[in-house]
Short mmCIF file of C-alpha atoms in Angstrom, two decimals:
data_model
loop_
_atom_site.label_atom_id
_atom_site.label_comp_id
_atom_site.label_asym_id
_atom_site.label_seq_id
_atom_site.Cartn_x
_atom_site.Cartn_y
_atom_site.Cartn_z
CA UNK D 1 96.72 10.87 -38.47
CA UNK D 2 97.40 8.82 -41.57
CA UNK D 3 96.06 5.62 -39.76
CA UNK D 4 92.88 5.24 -40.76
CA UNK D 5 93.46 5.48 -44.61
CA UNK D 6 93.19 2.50 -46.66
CA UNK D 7 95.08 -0.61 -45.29
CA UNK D 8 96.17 1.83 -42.30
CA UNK D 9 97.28 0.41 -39.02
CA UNK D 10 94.15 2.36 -37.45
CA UNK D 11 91.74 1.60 -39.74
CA UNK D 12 92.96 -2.61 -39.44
CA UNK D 13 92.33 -2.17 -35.54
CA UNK D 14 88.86 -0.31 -36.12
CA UNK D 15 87.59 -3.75 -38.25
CA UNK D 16 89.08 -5.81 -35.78
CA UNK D 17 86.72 -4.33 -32.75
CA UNK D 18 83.70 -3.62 -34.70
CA UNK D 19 80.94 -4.16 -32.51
CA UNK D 20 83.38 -4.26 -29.36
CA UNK D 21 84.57 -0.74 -29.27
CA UNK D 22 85.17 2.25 -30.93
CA UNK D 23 89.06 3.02 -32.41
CA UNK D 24 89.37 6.84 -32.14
CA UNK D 25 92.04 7.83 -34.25
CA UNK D 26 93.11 11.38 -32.48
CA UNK D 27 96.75 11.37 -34.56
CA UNK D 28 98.20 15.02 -35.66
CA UNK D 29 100.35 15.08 -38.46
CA UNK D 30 104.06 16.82 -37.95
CA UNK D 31 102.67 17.00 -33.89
CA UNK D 32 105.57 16.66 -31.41
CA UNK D 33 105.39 15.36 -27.85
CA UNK D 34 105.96 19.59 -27.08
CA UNK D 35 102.70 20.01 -28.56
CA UNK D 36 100.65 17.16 -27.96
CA UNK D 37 101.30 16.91 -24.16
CA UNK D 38 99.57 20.81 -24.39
CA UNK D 39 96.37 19.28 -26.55
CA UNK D 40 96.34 16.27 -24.65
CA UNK D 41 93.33 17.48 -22.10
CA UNK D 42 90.95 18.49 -25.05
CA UNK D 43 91.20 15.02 -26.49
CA UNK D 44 90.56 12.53 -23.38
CA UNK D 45 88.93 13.87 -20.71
CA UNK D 46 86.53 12.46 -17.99
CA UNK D 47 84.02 13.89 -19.59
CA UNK D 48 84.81 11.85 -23.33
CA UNK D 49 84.40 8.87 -21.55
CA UNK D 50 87.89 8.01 -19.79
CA UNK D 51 86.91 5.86 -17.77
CA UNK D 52 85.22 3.81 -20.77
CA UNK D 53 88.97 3.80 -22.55
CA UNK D 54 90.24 0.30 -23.32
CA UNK D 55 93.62 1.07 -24.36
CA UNK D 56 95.52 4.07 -25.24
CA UNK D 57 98.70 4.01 -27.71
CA UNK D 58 101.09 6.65 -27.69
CA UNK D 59 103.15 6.72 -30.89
CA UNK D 60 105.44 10.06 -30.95
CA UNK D 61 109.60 10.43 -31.56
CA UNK D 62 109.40 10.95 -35.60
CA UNK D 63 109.30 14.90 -35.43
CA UNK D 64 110.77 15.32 -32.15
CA UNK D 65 114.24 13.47 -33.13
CA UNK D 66 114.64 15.92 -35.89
CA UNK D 67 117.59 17.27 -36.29
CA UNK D 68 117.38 20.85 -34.20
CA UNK D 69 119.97 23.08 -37.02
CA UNK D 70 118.06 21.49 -39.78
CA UNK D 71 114.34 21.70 -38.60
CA UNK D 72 114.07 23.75 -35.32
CA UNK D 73 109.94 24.01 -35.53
CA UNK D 74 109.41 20.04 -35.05
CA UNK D 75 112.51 19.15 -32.78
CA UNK D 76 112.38 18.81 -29.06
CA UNK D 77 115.70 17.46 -26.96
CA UNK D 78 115.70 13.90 -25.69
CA UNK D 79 115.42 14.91 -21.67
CA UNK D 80 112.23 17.00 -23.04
CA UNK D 81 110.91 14.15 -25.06
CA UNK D 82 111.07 11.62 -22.40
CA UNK D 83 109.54 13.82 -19.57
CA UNK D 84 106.99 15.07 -22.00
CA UNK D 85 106.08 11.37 -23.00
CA UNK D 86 105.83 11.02 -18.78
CA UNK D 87 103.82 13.60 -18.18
CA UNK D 88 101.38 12.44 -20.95
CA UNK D 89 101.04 9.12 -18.91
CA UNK D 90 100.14 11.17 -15.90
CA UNK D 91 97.65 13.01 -17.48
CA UNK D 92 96.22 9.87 -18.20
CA UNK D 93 96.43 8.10 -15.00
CA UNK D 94 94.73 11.32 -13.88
CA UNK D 95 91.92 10.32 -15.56
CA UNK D 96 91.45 7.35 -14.62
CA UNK D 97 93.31 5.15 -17.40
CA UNK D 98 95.95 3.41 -15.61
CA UNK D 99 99.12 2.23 -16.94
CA UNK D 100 98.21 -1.40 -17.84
CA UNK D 101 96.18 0.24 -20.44
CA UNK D 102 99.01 2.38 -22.18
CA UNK D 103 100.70 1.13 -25.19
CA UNK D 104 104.08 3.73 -26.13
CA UNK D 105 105.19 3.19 -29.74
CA UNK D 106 108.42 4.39 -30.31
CA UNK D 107 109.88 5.81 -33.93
CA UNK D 108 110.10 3.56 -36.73
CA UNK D 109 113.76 3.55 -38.36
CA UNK D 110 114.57 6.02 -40.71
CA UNK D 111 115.55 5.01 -44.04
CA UNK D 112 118.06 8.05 -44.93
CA UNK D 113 119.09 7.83 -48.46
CA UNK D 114 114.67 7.96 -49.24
CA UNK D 115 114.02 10.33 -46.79
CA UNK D 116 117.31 12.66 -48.07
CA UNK D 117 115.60 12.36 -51.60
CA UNK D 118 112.30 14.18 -50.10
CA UNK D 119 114.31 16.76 -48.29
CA UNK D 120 116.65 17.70 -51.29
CA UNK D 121 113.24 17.91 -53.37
CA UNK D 122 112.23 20.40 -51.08
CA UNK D 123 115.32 22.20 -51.72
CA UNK D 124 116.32 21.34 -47.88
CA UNK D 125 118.70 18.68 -46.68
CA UNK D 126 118.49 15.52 -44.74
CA UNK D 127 117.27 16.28 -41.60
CA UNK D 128 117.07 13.44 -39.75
CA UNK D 129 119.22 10.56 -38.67
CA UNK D 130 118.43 6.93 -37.95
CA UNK D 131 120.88 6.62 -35.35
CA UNK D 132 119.29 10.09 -33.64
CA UNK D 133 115.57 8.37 -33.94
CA UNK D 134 117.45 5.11 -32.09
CA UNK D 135 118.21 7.61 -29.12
CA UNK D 136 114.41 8.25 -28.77
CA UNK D 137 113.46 5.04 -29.29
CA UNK D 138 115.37 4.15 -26.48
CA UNK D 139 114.74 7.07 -24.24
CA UNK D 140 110.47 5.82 -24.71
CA UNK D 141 111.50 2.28 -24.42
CA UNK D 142 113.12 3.55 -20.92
CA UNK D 143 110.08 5.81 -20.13
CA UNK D 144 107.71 2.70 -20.47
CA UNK D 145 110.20 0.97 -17.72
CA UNK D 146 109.89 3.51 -15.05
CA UNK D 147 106.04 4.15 -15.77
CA UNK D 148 104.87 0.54 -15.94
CA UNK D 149 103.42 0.82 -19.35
CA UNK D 150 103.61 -1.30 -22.16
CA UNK D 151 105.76 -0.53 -25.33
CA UNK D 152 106.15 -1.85 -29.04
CA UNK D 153 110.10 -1.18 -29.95
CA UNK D 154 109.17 -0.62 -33.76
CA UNK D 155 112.85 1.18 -34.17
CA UNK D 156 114.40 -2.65 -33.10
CA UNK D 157 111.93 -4.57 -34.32
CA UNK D 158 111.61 -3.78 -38.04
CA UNK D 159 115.34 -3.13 -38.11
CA UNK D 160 115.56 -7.08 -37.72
CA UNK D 161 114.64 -7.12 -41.14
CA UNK D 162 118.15 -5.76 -42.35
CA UNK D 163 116.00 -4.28 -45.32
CA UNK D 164 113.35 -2.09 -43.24
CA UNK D 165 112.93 -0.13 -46.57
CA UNK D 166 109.70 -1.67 -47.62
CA UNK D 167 108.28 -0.79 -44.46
CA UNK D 168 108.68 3.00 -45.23
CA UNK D 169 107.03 4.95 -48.24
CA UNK D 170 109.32 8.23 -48.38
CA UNK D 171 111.97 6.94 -45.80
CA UNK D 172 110.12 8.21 -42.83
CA UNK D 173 105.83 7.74 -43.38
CA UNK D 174 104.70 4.23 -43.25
CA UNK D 175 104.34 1.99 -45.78
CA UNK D 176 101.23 -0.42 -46.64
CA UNK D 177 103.49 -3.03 -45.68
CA UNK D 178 104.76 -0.70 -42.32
CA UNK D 179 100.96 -0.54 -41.45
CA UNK D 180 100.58 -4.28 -41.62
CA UNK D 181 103.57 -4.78 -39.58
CA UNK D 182 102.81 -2.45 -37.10
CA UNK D 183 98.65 -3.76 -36.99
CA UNK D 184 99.85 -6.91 -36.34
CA UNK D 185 102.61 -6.51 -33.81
CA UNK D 186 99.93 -3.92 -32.08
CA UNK D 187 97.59 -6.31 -31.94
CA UNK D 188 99.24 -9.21 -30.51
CA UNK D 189 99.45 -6.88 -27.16
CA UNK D 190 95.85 -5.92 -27.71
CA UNK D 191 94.39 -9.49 -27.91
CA UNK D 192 94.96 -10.36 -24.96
CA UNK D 193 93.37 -7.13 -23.38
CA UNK D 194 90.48 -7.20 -25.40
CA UNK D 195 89.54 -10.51 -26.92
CA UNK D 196 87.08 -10.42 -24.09
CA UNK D 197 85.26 -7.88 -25.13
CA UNK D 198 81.37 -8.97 -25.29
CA UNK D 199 79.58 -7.90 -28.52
CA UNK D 200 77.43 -5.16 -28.99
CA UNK D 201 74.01 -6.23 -29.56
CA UNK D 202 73.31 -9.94 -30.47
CA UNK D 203 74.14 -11.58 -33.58
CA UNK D 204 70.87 -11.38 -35.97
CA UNK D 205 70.45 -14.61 -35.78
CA UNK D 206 69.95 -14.40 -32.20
CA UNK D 207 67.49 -12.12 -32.27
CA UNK D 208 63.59 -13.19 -31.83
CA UNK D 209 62.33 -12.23 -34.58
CA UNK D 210 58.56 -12.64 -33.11
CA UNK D 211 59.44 -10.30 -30.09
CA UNK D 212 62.87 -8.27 -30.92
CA UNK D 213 62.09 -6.05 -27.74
CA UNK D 214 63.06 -9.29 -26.01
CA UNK D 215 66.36 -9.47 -27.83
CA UNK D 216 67.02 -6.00 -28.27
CA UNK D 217 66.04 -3.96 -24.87
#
């Protein structure tokens, strides 16, 4: 949801593929994979233009891998996570966007000791665990295996950094810095899908400015 604020990953893709297409940003803050496979059919449908759809990313395992004594509401078990992640693919493939146009994100890490400050000034305690958001991570890096979609590891990847902090504002959210990573790591799978893209409309210059109906229609 947060991805189209200032220097969000969303709103970076949205300026990259102005004039190509249209980045809907259809994120749901605090949303697990329980809930959004349920929402799933009132937000792509034949009918919003499927069959139009580019590329569709996936990015859930944040809430779910919650820890279930600690915060119950937001956590769903592993199995249920990775057939609920499945059965979102289906839906889509039901719909006419095939795999090859499916991105899964998994989790970023968890940065405990920030993330434990939030909690405790909440008056709860930390619940979440890094290693517990690696087990999702894998479990969607497996679920892109058997459903022959793509996947961006962001749990391994920004964890090569030994110091993943900076990519994390309170531990868990995204940083400025986690948005540019993320953009840019999106992206590379992206450009190659839609670099060609043909503009819409022609470039001003282009246009003749004695007959624009020529240009234009």
């Amino acid at each position: 949801q947060f991805s189209f604020q200032e220097n969000g990953w969303g709103a970076f893709l949205a300026e990259r593929l102005v004039r190509k297409c249209d980045v809907v940003n259809r994120g749901l803050s605090g949303y697990n994979t329980r809930w959004a496979k349920l929402v799933l059919p009132q937000l792509i449908s034949k009918s919003t233009g499927a069959e139009s759809t580019v590329a569709v990313t996936i990015f859930f395992g944040a809430n779910d891998s919650a820890l279930k004594d600690l915060n119950p509401k937001q956590h769903v078990p592993l199995e249920e996570y990775a057939a609920n992640l499945k059965s979102m693919i289906q839906y889509l493939k039901s719909v006419d966007i095939t795999e090859d146009r499916i991105i899964l994100i998994t989790p970023p890490p968890l940065q405990e000791s920030a993330w434990e400050k939030e909690c405790l000034a909440k008056g709860d305690k930390l619940n979440r665990r890094n290693a517990t958001t690696g087990e999702y991570a894998q479990a969607c890096v497996q679920v892109a295996r058997d459903c022959g979609t793509d996947v961006l590891d962001l749990w391994t990847l920004m964890q090569k950094n030994q110091d993943f902090s900076s990519y994390l504002s309170d531990g868990l959210h995204l940083s400025t810095k986690g948005n540019s990573f993320l953009a840019a790591q999106l992206w590379s799978r992206l450009d190659k899908k839609l670099s060609a893209l043909p503009w819409l409309l022609p470039y001003w210059r282009d246009v003749d400015h004695t007959n624009p109906e020529a240009s234009l229609l």
